[in-house]
Amino acid sequence: MGRLFGTDGVRGVANEGLTAELALGLSVAASHVLGEAGAFDGHRPVAVVGRDPRASGEFLEAAVIAGLASSGVDVLRVGVLPTPAVAYLTGALGADFGVMLSASHNAMPDNGIKFLARGGHKLDDRIEDAIEAHYRKHTVGGEDWNRPTGAAVGRVREYTEGFDKYVAHLIGVLPNRLDGIKVVIDGAHGAAAYVAPEAFARAGAEVVHTLGAEPTGLNINDGVGSTHLDRLRAAMKEHQADFGIALDGDADRCLAADAEGNEVDGDQIIAILAVAMKEAGTLRRNTAVATVMSNLGFKLAMEREGIDLVETAVGDRYVLEAMKEQGFALGGEQSGHVILLDHATTGDGTLTGLMLGARLAATKQPLADLAAVMTRLPQVLINVKGVDKSRVKTSTELAAAVAAAETELGSTGRVLLRPSGTEPLVRVMVEAADPAQAETVAHQLAEAVRTHLG
């Protein structure tokens, strides 16, 4: 049996890989491990539990709550709310930990369980490993649980104030209101389908149209949201909006569209916010954090604007780790995970969209002009399968091919070869000012990978 915890909690097809029994057992294990680690400091523990609207979230939520309460943990059930809302409430309510049920941008049959530490932060890998080991010891090894009885069992309370408390938090951290701004919001039929329009309206924006705002439990991410931008882009001119945003299923990421329907990706959003925060004096250490997959145009823009850039491995967890370790305030990924660490412990799509709207309102500039702070260079990505990805960094022949490609591209291009962390393949990425050149060099390098690593 492989490791249960991935880079973002435990995920799988609900009721197949991710069963009620697994959800219950992991919740009991998490309660025991956190208690033994001293996270509860001798007091009666409290956990915040939330979910996205997936149908499977209903029975998985019940299993998680049963596991927690049976372990002596009091539960605040906040219902359907975004992942960043559950993280915020975990901290704001002084809870000992939080649990979010969501598979983010994945299709409806999937689901996931994410545990959050005190303050709403991601659990350390060491704690996740301990939870998994504890779970296996009791479920596979047959060791009995320590089960409280009588008044020592946990109690469950509906916490209906979570929606308003989270929205108030979002409004409270904005640098200015959004009065006069017209926005289209695609909520992906997900966790922020109701929260996001409400937050924008309370911030002063006019929500002229919504997409993905009618979750049924079966339609999350189905043709809508940050992985399906066509409907948002088409709606911009029709509704004469200033800008639009698209969230994913658990609303921890945000992509945007300008008034003409052009996509504004995560790199561009981070660039816009970095400039705004530099002007406001809130860009700590004058630095933005991004992954090695960010577009070269983003790096060039940061250099031009006099903003330092720290690059990390691919994955928002690595961005967050660098931000926390070095005290930075802004970071994210091209996919729309944008982390504003002064106001959130994780990516928050609704907050990102609100900050973008606040910048439009403050500057009176259209989003297209703000996004022009960077020029996206043509980027070609080829996945090369059936090769020995472990030899990417040791093959001298491949290193020579990369060096030749970099010489050909010069300062206006970039090459990145990266073994996939989850699949048996090597990713070849090439950027260049000339699209034809990027395409040619990418295919040449892909062939080199096949030849030397095959």
CSV table of C-alpha atoms in Angstrom, one decimal, residues 105-427:
chain,number,residue,atom,x,y,z
A,105,HIS,CA,-10.2,21.3,-9.2
A,106,ASN,CA,-10.7,17.5,-9.7
A,107,ALA,CA,-13.9,16.0,-11.2
A,108,MET,CA,-16.9,15.4,-9.0
A,109,PRO,CA,-16.3,11.6,-8.3
A,110,ASP,CA,-13.0,12.5,-6.5
A,111,ASN,CA,-12.8,13.9,-3.0
A,112,GLY,CA,-10.1,14.5,-0.5
A,113,ILE,CA,-9.3,15.1,3.2
A,114,LYS,CA,-6.9,17.9,4.3
A,115,PHE,CA,-5.9,18.4,7.9
A,116,LEU,CA,-4.9,21.8,9.1
A,117,ALA,CA,-2.8,22.6,12.2
A,118,ARG,CA,-3.6,25.3,14.8
A,119,GLY,CA,-3.8,28.7,13.1
A,120,GLY,CA,-5.0,27.2,9.8
A,121,HIS,CA,-1.6,26.1,8.6
A,122,LYS,CA,-0.7,22.9,6.6
A,123,LEU,CA,0.4,20.0,8.8
A,124,ASP,CA,4.1,19.2,8.7
A,125,ASP,CA,5.0,16.1,6.7
A,126,ARG,CA,6.3,14.6,10.0
A,127,ILE,CA,2.8,14.9,11.5
A,128,GLU,CA,1.1,13.5,8.4
A,129,ASP,CA,3.4,10.5,8.5
A,130,ALA,CA,2.6,9.9,12.1
A,131,ILE,CA,-1.1,10.1,11.5
A,132,GLU,CA,-0.8,7.5,8.7
A,133,ALA,CA,1.4,5.2,10.8
A,134,HIS,CA,-1.1,5.5,13.7
A,135,TYR,CA,-4.0,4.7,11.3
A,136,ARG,CA,-2.3,1.6,9.9
A,137,LYS,CA,-1.3,0.4,13.4
A,138,HIS,CA,-4.9,0.4,14.5
A,139,THR,CA,-6.7,-0.6,11.3
A,140,VAL,CA,-4.2,-3.0,9.7
A,141,GLY,CA,-2.4,-4.1,12.9
A,142,GLY,CA,-5.6,-4.5,14.9
A,143,GLU,CA,-4.5,-2.5,17.9
A,144,ASP,CA,-7.5,-1.1,19.8
A,145,TRP,CA,-8.2,2.7,20.0
A,146,ASN,CA,-8.3,4.5,23.3
A,147,ARG,CA,-12.0,5.4,23.4
A,148,PRO,CA,-13.4,8.1,25.7
A,149,THR,CA,-16.9,7.5,27.2
A,150,GLY,CA,-19.6,9.4,28.9
A,151,ALA,CA,-19.0,13.2,29.1
A,152,ALA,CA,-15.5,12.7,27.6
A,153,VAL,CA,-16.9,12.2,24.0
A,154,GLY,CA,-16.8,15.1,21.7
A,155,ARG,CA,-19.8,17.3,21.0
A,156,VAL,CA,-20.9,18.6,17.6
A,157,ARG,CA,-22.2,22.1,17.0
A,158,GLU,CA,-23.3,23.8,13.8
A,159,TYR,CA,-21.3,27.0,13.3
A,160,THR,CA,-23.5,29.0,11.0
A,161,GLU,CA,-21.6,32.3,11.5
A,162,GLY,CA,-18.7,31.1,9.5
A,163,PHE,CA,-19.9,32.5,6.2
A,164,ASP,CA,-20.3,36.0,7.5
A,165,LYS,CA,-17.2,35.9,9.6
A,166,TYR,CA,-15.1,34.9,6.6
A,167,VAL,CA,-16.6,37.5,4.3
A,168,ALA,CA,-16.1,40.2,6.9
A,169,HIS,CA,-12.4,39.2,7.1
A,170,LEU,CA,-12.0,39.5,3.3
A,171,ILE,CA,-13.6,42.9,3.2
A,172,GLY,CA,-11.6,44.1,6.2
A,173,VAL,CA,-8.2,43.4,4.6
A,174,LEU,CA,-8.8,45.2,1.3
A,175,PRO,CA,-6.8,48.4,0.8
A,176,ASN,CA,-9.8,50.2,-0.8
A,177,ARG,CA,-13.4,49.5,-1.9
A,178,LEU,CA,-14.4,48.3,-5.3
A,179,ASP,CA,-17.1,50.9,-6.0
A,180,GLY,CA,-17.8,51.4,-9.7
A,181,ILE,CA,-16.2,48.1,-10.7
A,182,LYS,CA,-18.3,45.6,-12.7
A,183,VAL,CA,-17.3,41.9,-12.4
A,184,VAL,CA,-18.3,38.5,-13.7
A,185,ILE,CA,-17.7,35.6,-11.2
A,186,ASP,CA,-17.3,31.9,-12.1
A,187,GLY,CA,-17.6,30.0,-8.9
A,188,ALA,CA,-17.1,26.5,-10.5
A,189,HIS,CA,-20.3,25.3,-8.8
A,190,GLY,CA,-18.0,24.9,-5.9
A,191,ALA,CA,-17.3,26.0,-2.4
A,192,ALA,CA,-17.3,29.7,-3.1
A,193,ALA,CA,-20.3,29.8,-5.4
A,194,TYR,CA,-22.2,31.9,-2.8
A,195,VAL,CA,-19.3,33.4,-0.8
A,196,ALA,CA,-17.5,35.1,-3.7
A,197,PRO,CA,-20.5,37.0,-5.2
A,198,GLU,CA,-21.4,38.1,-1.6
A,199,ALA,CA,-17.9,39.3,-0.8
A,200,PHE,CA,-17.6,41.3,-4.1
A,201,ALA,CA,-21.0,42.9,-3.5
A,202,ARG,CA,-20.2,43.9,0.1
A,203,ALA,CA,-16.9,45.3,-1.2
A,204,GLY,CA,-18.8,47.7,-3.5
A,205,ALA,CA,-18.5,45.9,-6.8
A,206,GLU,CA,-21.4,45.3,-9.2
A,207,VAL,CA,-21.7,41.6,-9.9
A,208,VAL,CA,-23.1,41.8,-13.4
A,209,HIS,CA,-23.2,38.0,-14.0
A,210,THR,CA,-22.3,34.8,-12.3
A,211,LEU,CA,-21.3,31.4,-13.7
A,212,GLY,CA,-20.9,28.2,-11.8
A,213,ALA,CA,-23.1,29.6,-9.0
A,214,GLU,CA,-25.7,26.7,-8.7
A,215,PRO,CA,-23.9,23.8,-7.1
A,216,THR,CA,-26.0,20.6,-7.1
A,217,GLY,CA,-23.3,18.3,-5.6
A,218,LEU,CA,-22.9,16.7,-9.0
A,219,ASN,CA,-21.7,19.6,-11.2
A,220,ILE,CA,-18.6,20.9,-9.4
A,221,ASN,CA,-15.9,22.0,-12.0
A,222,ASP,CA,-18.1,20.6,-14.8
A,223,GLY,CA,-17.2,22.9,-17.7
A,224,VAL,CA,-16.7,25.9,-15.4
A,225,GLY,CA,-14.1,27.3,-13.1
A,226,SER,CA,-10.4,28.0,-13.4
A,227,THR,CA,-9.8,24.9,-15.5
A,228,HIS,CA,-12.5,25.9,-18.1
A,229,LEU,CA,-12.2,29.6,-18.9
A,230,ASP,CA,-14.1,29.7,-22.2
A,231,ARG,CA,-17.5,30.6,-20.7
A,232,LEU,CA,-16.0,33.4,-18.5
A,233,ARG,CA,-14.1,34.9,-21.4
A,234,ALA,CA,-17.2,34.8,-23.6
A,235,ALA,CA,-19.3,36.5,-20.9
A,236,MET,CA,-17.0,39.6,-20.5
A,237,LYS,CA,-18.1,41.6,-23.6
A,238,GLU,CA,-21.7,40.3,-23.4
A,239,HIS,CA,-22.1,41.8,-19.9
A,240,GLN,CA,-19.7,44.7,-20.4
A,241,ALA,CA,-17.7,43.9,-17.2
A,242,ASP,CA,-14.4,45.4,-16.2
A,243,PHE,CA,-13.0,42.1,-15.3
A,244,GLY,CA,-13.9,38.5,-14.4
A,245,ILE,CA,-12.6,35.8,-12.1
A,246,ALA,CA,-12.7,32.1,-12.2
A,247,LEU,CA,-12.3,30.0,-9.1
A,248,ASP,CA,-11.7,26.3,-8.7
A,249,GLY,CA,-13.8,23.8,-6.6
A,250,ASP,CA,-12.4,24.7,-3.2
A,251,ALA,CA,-11.6,28.3,-4.2
A,252,ASP,CA,-7.9,28.3,-3.3
A,253,ARG,CA,-7.0,29.5,-6.8
A,254,CYS,CA,-8.1,32.3,-9.1
A,255,LEU,CA,-7.6,33.1,-12.8
A,256,ALA,CA,-9.0,36.2,-14.5
A,257,ALA,CA,-10.2,37.7,-17.7
A,258,ASP,CA,-10.0,41.3,-18.9
A,259,ALA,CA,-12.9,43.3,-20.5
A,260,GLU,CA,-12.1,41.9,-23.9
A,261,GLY,CA,-12.1,38.3,-22.7
A,262,ASN,CA,-8.4,37.8,-22.7
A,263,GLU,CA,-7.1,35.4,-20.0
A,264,VAL,CA,-5.0,36.9,-17.2
A,265,ASP,CA,-3.1,34.0,-15.6
A,266,GLY,CA,-1.5,33.6,-12.2
A,267,ASP,CA,1.9,35.1,-13.2
A,268,GLN,CA,0.2,38.2,-14.4
A,269,ILE,CA,-2.0,38.5,-11.3
A,270,ILE,CA,1.1,38.1,-9.1
A,271,ALA,CA,2.9,40.8,-11.1
A,272,ILE,CA,0.0,43.2,-10.8
A,273,LEU,CA,-0.2,42.7,-7.0
A,274,ALA,CA,3.6,42.8,-6.5
A,275,VAL,CA,3.7,46.3,-8.1
A,276,ALA,CA,0.7,47.4,-6.0
A,277,MET,CA,2.2,46.1,-2.8
A,278,LYS,CA,5.6,47.7,-3.6
A,279,GLU,CA,3.9,51.0,-4.0
A,280,ALA,CA,1.9,50.5,-0.7
A,281,GLY,CA,5.0,49.4,1.2
A,282,THR,CA,3.5,46.0,2.0
A,283,LEU,CA,5.8,43.9,-0.2
A,284,ARG,CA,8.0,42.5,2.5
A,285,ARG,CA,11.7,42.4,1.6
A,286,ASN,CA,10.7,43.7,-1.8
A,287,THR,CA,10.3,40.1,-2.9
A,288,ALA,CA,7.8,37.9,-4.7
A,289,VAL,CA,8.0,34.1,-4.7
A,290,ALA,CA,7.1,31.9,-7.7
A,291,THR,CA,8.0,28.5,-9.1
A,292,VAL,CA,10.5,27.6,-11.8
A,293,MET,CA,7.6,27.1,-14.2
A,294,SER,CA,6.6,30.8,-14.1
A,295,ASN,CA,6.8,32.4,-17.5
A,296,LEU,CA,10.1,34.1,-18.3
A,297,GLY,CA,8.1,37.3,-19.0
A,298,PHE,CA,7.2,37.4,-15.3
A,299,LYS,CA,10.9,37.2,-14.3
A,300,LEU,CA,11.8,40.0,-16.7
A,301,ALA,CA,8.9,42.1,-15.5
A,302,MET,CA,10.0,41.8,-11.9
A,303,GLU,CA,13.6,42.8,-12.8
A,304,ARG,CA,12.3,45.8,-14.7
A,305,GLU,CA,10.1,46.9,-11.7
A,306,GLY,CA,13.0,46.5,-9.3
A,307,ILE,CA,11.3,43.6,-7.4
A,308,ASP,CA,13.4,40.6,-6.3
A,309,LEU,CA,12.2,37.1,-7.2
A,310,VAL,CA,12.7,33.9,-5.2
A,311,GLU,CA,12.1,30.7,-7.3
A,312,THR,CA,10.9,27.4,-5.8
A,313,ALA,CA,10.1,23.9,-7.0
A,314,VAL,CA,6.7,23.4,-8.6
A,315,GLY,CA,3.9,23.3,-6.1
A,316,ASP,CA,2.1,25.9,-4.0
A,317,ARG,CA,3.4,24.0,-0.8
A,318,TYR,CA,7.0,24.9,-1.8
A,319,VAL,CA,6.0,28.5,-2.5
A,320,LEU,CA,4.4,28.7,1.0
A,321,GLU,CA,7.4,27.1,2.7
A,322,ALA,CA,9.7,29.7,1.2
A,323,MET,CA,7.4,32.5,2.2
A,324,LYS,CA,7.1,31.4,5.8
A,325,GLU,CA,10.8,30.6,6.2
A,326,GLN,CA,12.0,33.9,4.8
A,327,GLY,CA,9.2,36.2,5.7
A,328,PHE,CA,7.8,37.1,2.3
A,329,ALA,CA,4.2,38.4,1.8
A,330,LEU,CA,3.4,37.5,-1.8
A,331,GLY,CA,3.9,34.3,-3.8
A,332,GLY,CA,2.1,31.9,-6.1
A,333,GLU,CA,1.9,29.9,-9.3
A,334,GLN,CA,0.9,30.4,-12.9
A,335,SER,CA,-2.2,28.2,-12.2
A,336,GLY,CA,-3.7,30.9,-10.0
A,337,HIS,CA,-2.6,29.8,-6.5
A,338,VAL,CA,-1.8,33.2,-5.1
A,339,ILE,CA,-0.8,33.4,-1.4
A,340,LEU,CA,-1.1,36.7,0.4
A,341,LEU,CA,0.5,35.6,3.7
A,342,ASP,CA,-0.4,38.7,5.7
A,343,HIS,CA,-4.1,37.8,5.3
A,344,ALA,CA,-4.3,34.1,4.5
A,345,THR,CA,-2.4,30.9,5.4
A,346,THR,CA,-3.1,29.3,2.0
A,347,GLY,CA,-4.0,30.3,-1.5
A,348,ASP,CA,-7.3,32.2,-1.5
A,349,GLY,CA,-9.0,32.7,-4.8
A,350,THR,CA,-11.8,35.1,-3.6
A,351,LEU,CA,-9.2,37.2,-1.8
A,352,THR,CA,-7.0,37.3,-4.8
A,353,GLY,CA,-9.9,38.4,-7.0
A,354,LEU,CA,-10.9,41.1,-4.5
A,355,MET,CA,-7.3,42.4,-4.4
A,356,LEU,CA,-7.2,42.5,-8.2
A,357,GLY,CA,-10.5,44.4,-8.2
A,358,ALA,CA,-9.2,46.8,-5.6
A,359,ARG,CA,-6.2,47.6,-7.8
A,360,LEU,CA,-8.6,48.3,-10.7
A,361,ALA,CA,-10.6,50.7,-8.6
A,362,ALA,CA,-7.6,52.5,-7.1
A,363,THR,CA,-5.8,53.0,-10.4
A,364,LYS,CA,-8.9,53.5,-12.7
A,365,GLN,CA,-7.0,51.5,-15.3
A,366,PRO,CA,-8.4,48.6,-17.2
A,367,LEU,CA,-7.1,45.1,-16.3
A,368,ALA,CA,-5.5,44.7,-19.8
A,369,ASP,CA,-3.3,47.8,-19.1
A,370,LEU,CA,-2.4,46.5,-15.6
A,371,ALA,CA,-1.6,43.0,-17.0
A,372,ALA,CA,0.7,44.6,-19.6
A,373,VAL,CA,3.3,45.0,-16.8
A,374,MET,CA,4.5,41.7,-18.1
A,375,THR,CA,4.6,40.1,-21.6
A,376,ARG,CA,4.0,36.4,-21.6
A,377,LEU,CA,6.6,34.7,-23.8
A,378,PRO,CA,5.4,31.8,-25.9
A,379,GLN,CA,5.8,28.6,-23.9
A,380,VAL,CA,5.9,25.1,-25.3
A,381,LEU,CA,5.6,22.1,-22.9
A,382,ILE,CA,6.2,18.5,-24.1
A,383,ASN,CA,5.8,15.5,-21.8
A,384,VAL,CA,8.2,12.8,-22.8
A,385,LYS,CA,7.1,9.3,-21.7
A,386,GLY,CA,8.9,6.0,-21.5
A,387,VAL,CA,12.3,7.3,-20.4
A,388,ASP,CA,14.4,7.0,-17.3
A,389,LYS,CA,13.5,10.3,-15.5
A,390,SER,CA,16.0,9.6,-12.7
A,391,ARG,CA,18.9,10.4,-15.1
A,392,VAL,CA,17.8,13.9,-16.1
A,393,LYS,CA,20.4,15.5,-13.9
A,394,THR,CA,23.3,13.1,-14.5
A,395,SER,CA,23.2,12.6,-18.3
A,396,THR,CA,26.2,14.5,-19.8
A,397,GLU,CA,24.7,14.1,-23.3
A,398,LEU,CA,21.5,15.7,-22.3
A,399,ALA,CA,23.3,18.5,-20.4
A,400,ALA,CA,25.1,19.2,-23.7
A,401,ALA,CA,21.9,19.4,-25.6
A,402,VAL,CA,20.4,21.8,-23.0
A,403,ALA,CA,23.5,24.0,-23.2
A,404,ALA,CA,23.2,24.2,-27.0
A,405,ALA,CA,19.6,25.1,-26.8
A,406,GLU,CA,20.2,27.8,-24.2
A,407,THR,CA,22.9,29.3,-26.4
A,408,GLU,CA,20.6,29.3,-29.4
A,409,LEU,CA,17.8,31.0,-27.3
A,410,GLY,CA,20.1,33.6,-25.7
A,411,SER,CA,18.7,36.0,-23.0
A,412,THR,CA,15.2,36.1,-24.5
A,413,GLY,CA,14.5,32.4,-24.0
A,414,ARG,CA,14.6,29.7,-21.4
A,415,VAL,CA,14.9,25.9,-21.1
A,416,LEU,CA,13.6,23.7,-18.3
A,417,LEU,CA,13.8,19.9,-18.1
A,418,ARG,CA,12.0,18.5,-15.1
A,419,PRO,CA,11.2,14.9,-14.1
A,420,SER,CA,7.6,14.6,-13.1
A,421,GLY,CA,7.0,14.0,-9.4
A,422,THR,CA,3.9,11.9,-10.0
A,423,GLU,CA,4.2,10.3,-13.4
A,424,PRO,CA,6.9,8.3,-15.3
A,425,LEU,CA,7.9,11.1,-17.7
A,426,VAL,CA,10.1,14.1,-18.2
A,427,ARG,CA,8.7,17.5,-18.9
